[in-house]
XYZ file of C-alpha atoms in Angstrom:
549
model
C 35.200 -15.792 34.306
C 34.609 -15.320 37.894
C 34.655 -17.508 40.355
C 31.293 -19.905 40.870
C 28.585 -18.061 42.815
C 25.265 -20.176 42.370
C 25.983 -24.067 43.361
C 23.476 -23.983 45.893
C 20.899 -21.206 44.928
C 18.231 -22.646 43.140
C 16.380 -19.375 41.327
C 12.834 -20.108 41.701
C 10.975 -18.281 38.993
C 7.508 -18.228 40.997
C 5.177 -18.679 37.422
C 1.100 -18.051 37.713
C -0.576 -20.790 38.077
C -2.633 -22.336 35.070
C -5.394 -19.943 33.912
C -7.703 -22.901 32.268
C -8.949 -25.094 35.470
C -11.130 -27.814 33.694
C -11.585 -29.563 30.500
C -15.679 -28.806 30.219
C -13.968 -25.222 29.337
C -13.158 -26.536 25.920
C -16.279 -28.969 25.492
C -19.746 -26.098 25.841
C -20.390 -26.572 22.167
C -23.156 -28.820 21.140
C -22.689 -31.770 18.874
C -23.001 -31.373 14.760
C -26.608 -32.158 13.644
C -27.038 -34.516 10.556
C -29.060 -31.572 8.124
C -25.665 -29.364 9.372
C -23.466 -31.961 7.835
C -26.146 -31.888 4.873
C -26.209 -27.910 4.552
C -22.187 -27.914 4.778
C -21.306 -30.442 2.015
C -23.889 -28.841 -0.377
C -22.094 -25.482 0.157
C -18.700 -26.908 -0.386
C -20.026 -28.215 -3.803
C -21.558 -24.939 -4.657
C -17.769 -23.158 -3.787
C -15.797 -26.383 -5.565
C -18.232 -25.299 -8.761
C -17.243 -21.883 -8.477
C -13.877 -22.647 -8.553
C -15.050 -24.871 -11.773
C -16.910 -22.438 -13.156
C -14.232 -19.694 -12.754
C -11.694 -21.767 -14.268
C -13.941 -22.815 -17.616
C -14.559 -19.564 -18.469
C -10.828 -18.875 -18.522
C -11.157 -15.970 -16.502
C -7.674 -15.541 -14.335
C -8.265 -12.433 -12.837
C -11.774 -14.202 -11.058
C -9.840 -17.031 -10.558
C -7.290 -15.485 -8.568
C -9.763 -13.192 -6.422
C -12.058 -16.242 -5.515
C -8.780 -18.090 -4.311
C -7.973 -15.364 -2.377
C -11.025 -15.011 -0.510
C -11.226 -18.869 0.127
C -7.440 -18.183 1.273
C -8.155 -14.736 3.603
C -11.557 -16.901 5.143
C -9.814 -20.211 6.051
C -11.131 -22.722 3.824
C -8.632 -23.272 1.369
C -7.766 -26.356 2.963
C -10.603 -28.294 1.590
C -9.077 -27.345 -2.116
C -5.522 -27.395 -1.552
C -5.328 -29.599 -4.842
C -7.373 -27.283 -7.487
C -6.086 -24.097 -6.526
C -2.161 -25.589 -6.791
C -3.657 -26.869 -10.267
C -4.987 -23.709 -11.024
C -2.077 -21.012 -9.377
C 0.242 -23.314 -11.810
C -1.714 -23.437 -14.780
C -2.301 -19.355 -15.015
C 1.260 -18.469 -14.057
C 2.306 -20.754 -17.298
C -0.527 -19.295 -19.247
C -0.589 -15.597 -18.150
C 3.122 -15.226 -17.027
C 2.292 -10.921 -17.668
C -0.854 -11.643 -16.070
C -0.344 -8.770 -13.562
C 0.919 -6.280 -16.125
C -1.929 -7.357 -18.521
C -4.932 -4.774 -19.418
C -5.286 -2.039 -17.562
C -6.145 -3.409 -14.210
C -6.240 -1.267 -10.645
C -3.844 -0.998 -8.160
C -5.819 -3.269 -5.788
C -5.590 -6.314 -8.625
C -2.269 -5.976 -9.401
C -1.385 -5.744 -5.851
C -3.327 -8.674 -5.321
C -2.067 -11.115 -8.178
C 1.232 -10.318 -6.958
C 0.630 -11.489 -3.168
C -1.497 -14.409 -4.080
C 1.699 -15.553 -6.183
C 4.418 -15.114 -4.034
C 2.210 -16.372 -0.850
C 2.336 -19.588 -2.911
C 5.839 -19.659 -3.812
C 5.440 -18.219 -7.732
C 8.596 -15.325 -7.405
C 6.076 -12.798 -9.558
C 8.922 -9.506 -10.675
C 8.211 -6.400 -8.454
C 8.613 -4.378 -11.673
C 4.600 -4.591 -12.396
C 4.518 -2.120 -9.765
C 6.748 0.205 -11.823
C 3.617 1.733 -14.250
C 2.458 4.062 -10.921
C 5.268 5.945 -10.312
C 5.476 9.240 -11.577
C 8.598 10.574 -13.407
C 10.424 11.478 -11.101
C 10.227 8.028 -9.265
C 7.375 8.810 -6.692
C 4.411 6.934 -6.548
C 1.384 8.336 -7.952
C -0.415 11.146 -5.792
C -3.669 10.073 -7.527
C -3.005 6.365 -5.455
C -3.951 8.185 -2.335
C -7.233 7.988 -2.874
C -8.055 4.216 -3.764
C -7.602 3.615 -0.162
C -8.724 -0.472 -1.014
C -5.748 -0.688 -3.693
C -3.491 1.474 -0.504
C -4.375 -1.439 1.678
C -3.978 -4.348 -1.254
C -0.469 -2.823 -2.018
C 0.488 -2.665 1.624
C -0.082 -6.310 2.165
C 1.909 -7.302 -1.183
C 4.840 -5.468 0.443
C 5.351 -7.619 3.259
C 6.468 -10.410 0.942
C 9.134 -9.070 -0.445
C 13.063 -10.100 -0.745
C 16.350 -8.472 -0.430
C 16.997 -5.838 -2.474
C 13.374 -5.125 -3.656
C 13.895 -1.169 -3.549
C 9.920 -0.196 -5.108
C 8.308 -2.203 -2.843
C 10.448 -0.912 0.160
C 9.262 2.304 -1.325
C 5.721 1.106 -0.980
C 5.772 0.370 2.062
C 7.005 3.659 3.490
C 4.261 5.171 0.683
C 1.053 3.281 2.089
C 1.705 3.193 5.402
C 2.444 6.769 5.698
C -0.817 7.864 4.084
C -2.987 5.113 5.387
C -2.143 6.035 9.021
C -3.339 9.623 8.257
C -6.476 8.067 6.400
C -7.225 6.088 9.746
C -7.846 9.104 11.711
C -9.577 11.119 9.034
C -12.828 12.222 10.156
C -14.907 11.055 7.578
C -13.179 7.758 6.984
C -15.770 5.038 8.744
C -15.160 3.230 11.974
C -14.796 -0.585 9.911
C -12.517 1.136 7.944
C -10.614 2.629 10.538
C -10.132 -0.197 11.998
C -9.437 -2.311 9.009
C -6.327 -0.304 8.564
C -5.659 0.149 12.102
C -4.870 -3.707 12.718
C -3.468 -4.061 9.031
C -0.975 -1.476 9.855
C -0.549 -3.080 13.792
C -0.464 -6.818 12.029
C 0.019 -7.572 8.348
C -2.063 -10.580 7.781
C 0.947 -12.265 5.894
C 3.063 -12.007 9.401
C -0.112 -12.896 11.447
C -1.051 -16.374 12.750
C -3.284 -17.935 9.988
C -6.078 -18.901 11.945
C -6.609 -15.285 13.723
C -6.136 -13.397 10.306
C -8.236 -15.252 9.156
C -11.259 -14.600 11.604
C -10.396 -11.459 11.180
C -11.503 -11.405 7.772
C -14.648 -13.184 8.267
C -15.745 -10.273 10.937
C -14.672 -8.286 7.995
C -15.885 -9.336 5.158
C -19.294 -10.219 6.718
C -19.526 -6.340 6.159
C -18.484 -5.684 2.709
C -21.367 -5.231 0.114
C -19.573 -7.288 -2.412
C -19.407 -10.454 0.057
C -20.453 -14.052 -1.066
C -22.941 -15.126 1.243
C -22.552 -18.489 0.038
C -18.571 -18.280 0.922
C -19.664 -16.544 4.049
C -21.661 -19.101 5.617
C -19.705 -22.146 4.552
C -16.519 -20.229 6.112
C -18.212 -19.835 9.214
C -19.527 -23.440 9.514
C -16.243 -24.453 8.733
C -14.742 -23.073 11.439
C -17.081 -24.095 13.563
C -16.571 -27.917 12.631
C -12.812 -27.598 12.632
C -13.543 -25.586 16.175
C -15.399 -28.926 17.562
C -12.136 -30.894 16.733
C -9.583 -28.845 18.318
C -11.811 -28.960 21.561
C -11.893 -33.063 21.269
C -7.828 -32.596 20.901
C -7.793 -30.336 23.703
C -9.968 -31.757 25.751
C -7.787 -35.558 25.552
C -4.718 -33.720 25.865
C -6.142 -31.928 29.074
C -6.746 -35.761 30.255
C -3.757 -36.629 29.359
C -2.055 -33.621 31.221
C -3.829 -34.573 34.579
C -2.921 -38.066 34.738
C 0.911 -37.011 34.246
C 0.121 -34.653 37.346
C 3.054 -32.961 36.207
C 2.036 -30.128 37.502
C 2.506 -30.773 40.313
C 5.669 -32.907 40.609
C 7.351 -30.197 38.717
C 5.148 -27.458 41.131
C 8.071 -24.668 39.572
C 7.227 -25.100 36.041
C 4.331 -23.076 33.350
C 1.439 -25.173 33.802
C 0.832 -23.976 30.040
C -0.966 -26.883 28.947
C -3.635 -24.974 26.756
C -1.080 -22.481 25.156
C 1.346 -25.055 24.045
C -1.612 -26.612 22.500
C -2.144 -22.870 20.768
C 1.379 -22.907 19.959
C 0.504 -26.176 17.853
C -2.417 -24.897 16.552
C -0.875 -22.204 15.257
C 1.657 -23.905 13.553
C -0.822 -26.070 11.741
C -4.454 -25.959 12.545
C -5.987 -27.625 9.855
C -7.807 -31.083 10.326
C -5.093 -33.085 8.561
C -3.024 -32.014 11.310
C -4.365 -33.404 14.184
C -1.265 -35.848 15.220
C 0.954 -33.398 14.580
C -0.842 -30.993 17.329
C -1.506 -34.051 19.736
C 2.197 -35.077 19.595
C 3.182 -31.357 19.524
C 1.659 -30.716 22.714
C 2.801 -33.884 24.666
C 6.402 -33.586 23.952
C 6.687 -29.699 24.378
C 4.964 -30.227 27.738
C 7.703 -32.301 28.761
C 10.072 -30.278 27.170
C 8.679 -27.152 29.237
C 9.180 -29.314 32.539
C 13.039 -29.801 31.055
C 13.314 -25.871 29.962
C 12.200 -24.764 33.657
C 13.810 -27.254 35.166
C 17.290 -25.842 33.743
C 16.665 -22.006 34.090
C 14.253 -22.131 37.213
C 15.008 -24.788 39.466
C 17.811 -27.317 39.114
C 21.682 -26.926 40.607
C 24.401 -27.104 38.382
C 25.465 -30.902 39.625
C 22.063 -31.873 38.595
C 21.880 -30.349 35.545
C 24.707 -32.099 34.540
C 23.255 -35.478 35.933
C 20.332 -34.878 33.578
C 22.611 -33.851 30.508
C 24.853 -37.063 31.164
C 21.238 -38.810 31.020
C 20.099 -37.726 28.021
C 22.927 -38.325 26.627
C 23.170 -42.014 27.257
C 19.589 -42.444 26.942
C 19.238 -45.477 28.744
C 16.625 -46.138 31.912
C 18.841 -47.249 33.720
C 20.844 -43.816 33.560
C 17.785 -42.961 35.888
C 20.038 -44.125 38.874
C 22.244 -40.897 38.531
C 19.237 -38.636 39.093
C 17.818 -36.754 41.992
C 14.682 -38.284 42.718
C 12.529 -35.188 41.498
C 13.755 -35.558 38.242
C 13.126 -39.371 37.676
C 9.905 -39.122 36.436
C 10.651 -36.775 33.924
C 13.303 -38.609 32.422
C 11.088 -42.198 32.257
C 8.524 -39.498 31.299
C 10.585 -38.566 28.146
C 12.114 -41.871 27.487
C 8.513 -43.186 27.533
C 6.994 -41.136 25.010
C 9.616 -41.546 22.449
C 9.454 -45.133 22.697
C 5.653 -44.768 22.213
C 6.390 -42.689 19.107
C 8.766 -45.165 17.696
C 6.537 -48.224 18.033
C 4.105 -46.028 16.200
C 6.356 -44.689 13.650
C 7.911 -48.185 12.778
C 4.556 -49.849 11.918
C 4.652 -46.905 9.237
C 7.886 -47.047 8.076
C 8.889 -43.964 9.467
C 10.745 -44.838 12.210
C 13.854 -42.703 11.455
C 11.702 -39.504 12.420
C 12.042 -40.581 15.899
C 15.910 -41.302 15.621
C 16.514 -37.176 13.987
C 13.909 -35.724 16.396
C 15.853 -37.823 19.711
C 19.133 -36.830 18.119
C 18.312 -33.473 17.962
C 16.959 -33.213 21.552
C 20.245 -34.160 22.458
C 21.649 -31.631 20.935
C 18.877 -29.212 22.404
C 19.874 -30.042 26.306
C 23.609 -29.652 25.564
C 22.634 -26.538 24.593
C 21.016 -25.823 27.763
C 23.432 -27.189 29.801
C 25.643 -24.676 28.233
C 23.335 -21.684 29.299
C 23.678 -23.311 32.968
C 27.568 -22.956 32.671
C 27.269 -19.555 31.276
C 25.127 -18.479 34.776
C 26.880 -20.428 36.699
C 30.247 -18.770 36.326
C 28.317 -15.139 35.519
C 29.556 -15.251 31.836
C 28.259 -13.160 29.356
C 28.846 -14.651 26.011
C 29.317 -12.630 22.827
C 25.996 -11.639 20.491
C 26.307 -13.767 18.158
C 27.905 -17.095 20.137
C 24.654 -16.498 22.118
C 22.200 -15.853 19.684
C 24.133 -19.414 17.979
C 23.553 -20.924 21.602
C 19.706 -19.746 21.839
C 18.502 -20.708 18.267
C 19.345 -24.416 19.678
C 17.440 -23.840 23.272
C 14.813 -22.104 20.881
C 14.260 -25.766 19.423
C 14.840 -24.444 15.757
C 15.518 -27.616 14.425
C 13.671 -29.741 17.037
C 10.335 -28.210 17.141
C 10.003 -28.617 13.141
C 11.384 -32.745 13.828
C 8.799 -33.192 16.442
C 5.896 -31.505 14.300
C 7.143 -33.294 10.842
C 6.636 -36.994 13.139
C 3.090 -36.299 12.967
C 2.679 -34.977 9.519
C 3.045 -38.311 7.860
C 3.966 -38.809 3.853
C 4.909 -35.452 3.230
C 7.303 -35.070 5.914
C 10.234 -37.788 4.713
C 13.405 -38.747 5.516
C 14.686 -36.367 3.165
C 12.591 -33.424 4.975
C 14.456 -34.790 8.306
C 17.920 -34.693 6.421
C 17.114 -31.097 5.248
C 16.054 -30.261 8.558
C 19.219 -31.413 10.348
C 21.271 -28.692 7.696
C 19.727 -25.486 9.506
C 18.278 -24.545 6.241
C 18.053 -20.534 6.266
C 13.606 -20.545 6.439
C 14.500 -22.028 10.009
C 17.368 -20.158 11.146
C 15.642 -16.756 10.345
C 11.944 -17.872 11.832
C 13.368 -18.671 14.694
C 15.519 -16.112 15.514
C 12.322 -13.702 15.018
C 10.792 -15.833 17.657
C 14.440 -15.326 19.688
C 14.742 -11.439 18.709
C 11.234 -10.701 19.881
C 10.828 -13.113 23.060
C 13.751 -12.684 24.250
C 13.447 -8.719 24.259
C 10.082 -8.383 25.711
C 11.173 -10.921 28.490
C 14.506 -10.479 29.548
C 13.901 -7.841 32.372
C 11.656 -10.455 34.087
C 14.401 -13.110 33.991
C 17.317 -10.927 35.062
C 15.225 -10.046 38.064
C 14.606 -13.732 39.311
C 18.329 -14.558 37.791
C 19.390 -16.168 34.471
C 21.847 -16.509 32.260
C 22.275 -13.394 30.253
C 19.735 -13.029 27.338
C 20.598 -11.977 23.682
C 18.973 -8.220 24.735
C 22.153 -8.393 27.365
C 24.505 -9.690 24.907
C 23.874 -7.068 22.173
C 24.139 -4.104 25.125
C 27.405 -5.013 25.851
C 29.492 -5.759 23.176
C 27.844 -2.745 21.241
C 27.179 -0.202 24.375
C 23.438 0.311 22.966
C 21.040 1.618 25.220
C 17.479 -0.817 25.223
C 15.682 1.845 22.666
C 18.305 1.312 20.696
C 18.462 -1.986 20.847
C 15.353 -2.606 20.389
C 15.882 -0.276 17.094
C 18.553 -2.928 16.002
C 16.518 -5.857 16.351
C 13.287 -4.355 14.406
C 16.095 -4.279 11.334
C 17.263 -8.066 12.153
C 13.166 -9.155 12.284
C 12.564 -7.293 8.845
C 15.730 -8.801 7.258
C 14.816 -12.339 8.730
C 11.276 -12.152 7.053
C 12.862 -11.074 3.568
C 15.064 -14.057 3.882
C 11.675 -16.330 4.796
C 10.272 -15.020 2.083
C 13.186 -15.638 -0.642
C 13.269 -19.402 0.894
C 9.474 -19.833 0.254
C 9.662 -19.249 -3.343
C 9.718 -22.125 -6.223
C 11.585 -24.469 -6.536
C 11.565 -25.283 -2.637
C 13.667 -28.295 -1.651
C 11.154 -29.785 0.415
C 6.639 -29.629 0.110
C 5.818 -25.922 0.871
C 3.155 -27.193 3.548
C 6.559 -27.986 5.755
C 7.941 -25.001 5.310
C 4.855 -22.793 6.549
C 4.883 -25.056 10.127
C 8.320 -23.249 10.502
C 7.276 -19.741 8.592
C 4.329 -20.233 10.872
C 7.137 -19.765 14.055
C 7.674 -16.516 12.913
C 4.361 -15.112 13.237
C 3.869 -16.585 16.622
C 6.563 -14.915 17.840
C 5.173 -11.457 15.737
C 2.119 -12.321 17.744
C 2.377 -13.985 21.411
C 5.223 -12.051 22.088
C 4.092 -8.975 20.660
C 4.274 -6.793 24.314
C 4.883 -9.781 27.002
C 5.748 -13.182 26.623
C 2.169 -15.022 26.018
C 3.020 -18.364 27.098
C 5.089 -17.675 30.387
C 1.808 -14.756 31.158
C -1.376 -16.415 30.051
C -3.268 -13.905 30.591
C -1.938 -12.134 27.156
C -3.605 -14.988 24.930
C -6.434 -15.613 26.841
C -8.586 -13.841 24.272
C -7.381 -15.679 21.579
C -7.736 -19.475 23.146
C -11.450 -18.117 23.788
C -11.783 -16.978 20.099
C -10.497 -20.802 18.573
C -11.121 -22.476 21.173
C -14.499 -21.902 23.122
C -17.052 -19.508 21.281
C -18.166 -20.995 17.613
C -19.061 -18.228 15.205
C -22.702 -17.174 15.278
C -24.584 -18.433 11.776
């Protein structure tokens, strides 16, 4: 190691200011009128009857098409219960279901994603019948461009070692990219396939894919227009209570004035709230965002604090600190971080008043343990810059899933989540299972790439993109190469750990899955929460303009 070259250099990172100035931003939508609460609960009887009606009949194949449309336009929420009851009942009862008949390429494709989206591991081998002889797929498949795109889509859930659907995916791709600029293929189809192939909706944030498909299927002559308009009046209601949230939180946020005590942090107030929502945005979940938000806000203060801002002596006050966790440990600190630690120290004692009268208390005991463990692994990353060390790939890819909050950020959502989220979901969580490992080292591969020229410039301890370059002598394109293998190896792993029997509720394992495909999204070409400006679009989408009836 050399010798120690930054004890008095504090590497301001100069961040943009906060893009979102007021909370009336988040509150333009008019109130819900009674006959609106009237029109929506008569729809959602007419869709619960469908699902009924669908199910009486003993028709599987409806059955499965209707739950993936209430799926693909966001209101599968409201019947989490009957289509579980349902999924399980024709997997028992059809288990050939796919291979059944004589059913298109688009069906099969489809029963086969709608089962392994829901944890059923459906065989690959049902896509066996259309390949030719000599183990290509069918020229004749080129033309069904709908079963093209339902077969592309089933490919991104597969597992290791799933050698026909890898084949698929080099098959549709190839062929739908030249069907995309065909001149007589339409412009909504075009661009169907255009942000298919750019974004697979299975790797996509659930919430945007899915008003995607509403813009979509608004368009297709086969639409529901009774499905139609109680998806977009769903949103819309959902819409109004992710403003409320945002619009407290924003309160909340100005009181701290946090921003500016800590004038060198992201004053990123609105897209940690995204980053919440995106995780889990349905009503159910509103703790879970609300706590989200507050302690990754203080957490962001803590993260900038370490890589922007603090010297090494006071770094290692803090760590000491934490460590203890004890106000009066706030002695030892340099006056600018005092309020941050009561800050902290505060809301966790909030949290556990709140948790006890529950019975849940212990959540608050894993998630404090585990931030422990999350600013000794920052403190580490200070050591490394501070003595210019560049660690090995994988010791600091080990180091950065911790700073990455791959076991905390699950802890803090899972406080809010109530029932489902046990002490045996904690106890699971504090093994590193392998869904949380490989979602966030996505988010790691892919932030960490698109970001680390920025940091290097302002100085900071050397990235994973660093890391990899020297102990393999790659050049950044192929690098970058490297990593798009480690991302598509990660998601087969995700998807292996989502299937049946899961060792903890499947609705806890898509918060973390859900990591993955923020990271396949925010940090797609720049880091979206460090620039706002990259998600801007989509806070106005959720959060400001309601969908036109």
């Amino acid at each position: 190691m050399s010798s120690k070259v930054h004890e008095n250099r504090r590497s301001l990172a100069n961040f943009r200011p906060t893009i979102w100035k007021d909370t009336c931003d988040f509150m333009s939508s008019p109130k819900l009128e009674p006959e609106d609460d009237r029109l929506f609960e008569e729809l959602k009887d007419q869709v619960k009857e469908m699902l009924s009606t669908a199910s009486s009949v003993d028709n599987p194949i409806g059955e499965v098409i209707l739950i993936n449309s209430l799926c693909r336009l966001g209101v599968s929420h409201h019947f989490e219960t009957d289509i579980e009851e349902r999924l399980d009942h024709i997997f028992d009862a059809h288990p050939d279901l796919a291979a059944e008949n004589d059913y298109d390429l688009y069906t099969v494709a489809l029963i086969f994603r709608i089962f392994r989206q829901h944890g059923f591991k459906m065989s690959c081998d049902v896509f066996n019948k259309y390949k030719e002889s000599n183990g290509k797929f069918k020229e004749s498949l080129i033309s069904d461009v709908r079963g093209m795109l339902s077969l592309y889509e089933a490919t991104q859930l597969r597992v290791h070692e799933e050698d026909i659907l890898e084949e698929a995916l080099t098959f549709t791709t190839a062929h739908l990219k030249k069907i995309s600029l065909a001149p007589n293929t339409s412009s909504q189809l075009t661009k169907h396939i255009t942000e298919a192939l750019e974004q697979p909706f299975h790797t996509g944030v659930p919430r945007l894919e899915e008003l995607k498909y509403i813009s979509f299927y608004e368009n297709e002559e086969s639409r529901n227009d009774t499905l139609l308009k109680f998806a977009k009046m769903d949103f819309n209601r959902v819409q109004l209570l992710h403003k409320q949230e945002l619009s407290y939180l924003t309160s909340w946020w100005k009181d701290l004035n946090f921003a500016s005590t800590y004038f060198y942090m992201r004053d990123r107030l609105v897209e940690m709230y995204l980053w919440s929502y995106a995780q889990s945005y349905e009503p159910c979940y509103s703790r879970a965002r609300v706590i989200f938000t507050k302690f990754f806000m203080l957490q962001m203060a803590i993260d900038d604090t370490y890589d922007a801002y603090g010297l090494f002596d006071e770094l290692q006050c803090f760590t000491d600190a934490i460590e203890r966790w004890d106000i009066n440990a706030i002695t030892q600190l340099p006056d600018y971080m005092k309020p941050l630690y009561s800050s902290v120290l505060n809301l966790f004692e909030e949290l556990n008043k709140e948790m006890t009268e529950e019975g849940r208390s212990y959540s608050v005991s894993y998630t404090k343990e585990m931030m422990k463990e999350v600013i000794r692994a920052y403190f580490v990353e200070a050591e490394w810059f501070h003595e210019d060390f560049v660690p090995l790939f994988d010791e600091r890819m080990s180091n950065a899933l911790i700073t990455g909050c791959c076991v905390l950020a699950p802890a803090v959502a899972f406080i809010g989540i109530k029932e489902i989220a046990g002490i045996h979901a904690y106890e699971w969580l504090q093994s590193k299972p392998k869904v949380t490992i490989s979602s966030f080292k996505i988010l790691r591969l892919i932030a960490d790439f698109v970001s680390h020229k920025d940091e290097q410039k302002r100085g900071h301890v050397a990235s994973v993109v660093e890391s990899y370059m020297k102990e393999y002598g790659t050049s950044r394109t192929e690098t970058a190469e490297r990593f798009k293998v480690m991302v598509t190896n990660s998601w087969k792993d995700i998807n292996e750990e989502c299937m049946r029997p899961t060792i903890v509720p499947l609705q806890l394992i898509n918060v973390i899955v859900n990591v993955a495909r923020i990271a396949e999204v925010f940090y797609k070409e720049v880091d979206g929460v460090t620039n706002p400006e990259y998600v801007k679009d989509y806070v106005k989408k959720l959060f400001v303009d309601p969908l036109p009836l």
